[in-house]
Amino acid sequence: PLYIPDVPIRAIVTSRLERYRKETQDWLRRHGGTYQRLIMHPARTPEERRQLNDHAERKAAAYAAQKDAVLFVESDIRQATKINQITKRPVLCIDTMEMLN
């Protein structure tokens, strides 16, 4: 991992498929990820996920649902920009180290 937060994370929102939950949880445990919720993509197949193409929208919905969340961290600048535009809330893009307000 590039970054391991040293503060508890309220939720991890990922586009990994739900069917990989156990493997994802195991990976997070091995690398010290402390989080309350793991929100995964509900598509059954990678093809279905690609067809839906709803990565930023799903992440924005999860962020918006947490009224007291103060920051969303995203690696992809396109998704970070869209999440910020949808929620009108701060998003940090770690690939570019840009804070979108």
Coordinates of C-alpha atoms in Angstrom, one line a residue:
P1 CA 0.0 0.0 0.0
L2 CA 1.1 3.6 -0.7
Y3 CA -0.6 5.1 2.3
I4 CA -1.9 3.6 5.5
P5 CA -4.0 6.1 7.5
D6 CA -3.1 6.4 11.2
V7 CA -6.6 7.4 12.1
P8 CA -9.8 5.3 12.0
I9 CA -11.6 5.4 8.7
R10 CA -15.4 5.6 8.9
A11 CA -15.9 3.9 5.5
I12 CA -14.0 2.5 2.6
V13 CA -16.0 2.8 -0.6
T14 CA -14.5 0.7 -3.4
S15 CA -15.4 -0.5 -6.9
R16 CA -14.2 -4.0 -6.0
L17 CA -16.9 -6.5 -6.5
E18 CA -18.9 -7.7 -3.4
R19 CA -17.8 -11.2 -4.2
Y20 CA -14.3 -10.3 -3.2
R21 CA -15.3 -9.0 0.3
K22 CA -13.4 -11.7 2.2
E23 CA -10.2 -11.2 0.2
T24 CA -10.5 -7.4 0.6
Q25 CA -11.1 -7.6 4.4
D26 CA -8.1 -10.0 4.7
W27 CA -5.9 -7.6 2.8
L28 CA -7.0 -4.7 4.9
R29 CA -6.3 -6.7 8.1
R30 CA -2.8 -7.7 6.9
H31 CA -2.0 -4.0 6.2
G32 CA -3.5 -2.5 9.3
G33 CA -6.5 -0.8 7.8
T34 CA -8.9 0.3 10.6
Y35 CA -12.4 1.1 9.3
Q36 CA -16.0 0.9 10.4
R37 CA -17.7 0.0 7.1
L38 CA -16.6 -1.6 3.8
I39 CA -18.9 -0.6 0.9
M40 CA -18.3 -2.7 -2.2
H41 CA -19.7 -2.7 -5.7
P42 CA -22.8 -4.8 -5.9
A43 CA -22.3 -5.9 -9.6
R44 CA -22.0 -9.7 -10.0
T45 CA -19.3 -9.5 -12.8
P46 CA -16.6 -7.1 -14.0
E47 CA -18.6 -6.8 -17.2
E48 CA -21.7 -5.7 -15.3
R49 CA -19.6 -3.2 -13.3
R50 CA -18.1 -1.8 -16.5
Q51 CA -21.5 -1.5 -18.1
L52 CA -22.9 0.4 -15.1
N53 CA -19.9 2.8 -15.0
D54 CA -21.1 4.3 -11.8
H55 CA -18.0 4.4 -9.7
A56 CA -18.0 8.1 -8.8
E57 CA -21.8 8.3 -8.4
R58 CA -21.8 5.4 -6.0
K59 CA -18.9 6.9 -4.0
A60 CA -20.6 10.3 -3.9
A61 CA -23.8 8.7 -2.7
A62 CA -22.0 7.0 0.1
Y63 CA -20.2 10.2 1.1
A64 CA -23.4 12.3 1.0
A65 CA -25.2 9.7 3.2
Q66 CA -22.6 10.4 5.9
K67 CA -23.7 13.9 6.9
D68 CA -20.9 14.4 9.4
A69 CA -18.1 13.1 7.1
V70 CA -15.6 15.8 6.4
L71 CA -13.4 14.3 3.7
F72 CA -13.4 11.7 1.0
V73 CA -10.1 10.4 -0.2
E74 CA -9.9 9.2 -3.8
S75 CA -7.0 8.1 -6.0
D76 CA -8.5 8.9 -9.4
I77 CA -8.7 12.6 -10.3
R78 CA -11.7 12.1 -12.6
Q79 CA -13.6 10.3 -9.9
A80 CA -12.4 12.8 -7.3
T81 CA -13.7 15.7 -9.4
K82 CA -17.0 14.1 -10.0
I83 CA -17.5 13.2 -6.3
N84 CA -16.7 16.8 -5.4
Q85 CA -19.1 18.1 -8.0
I86 CA -21.9 15.9 -6.9
T87 CA -21.5 16.3 -3.1
K88 CA -20.2 19.9 -3.0
R89 CA -17.9 18.6 -0.2
P90 CA -14.1 18.3 0.1
V91 CA -12.3 15.5 -1.8
L92 CA -8.6 14.8 -1.6
C93 CA -7.1 13.2 -4.7
I94 CA -4.0 11.3 -3.6
D95 CA -2.7 10.7 -7.1
T96 CA -2.3 14.4 -7.7
M97 CA -2.3 15.6 -4.1
E98 CA -5.1 18.1 -4.9
M99 CA -7.8 19.1 -2.5
L100 CA -11.0 19.7 -4.3
N101 CA -13.4 22.1 -2.4

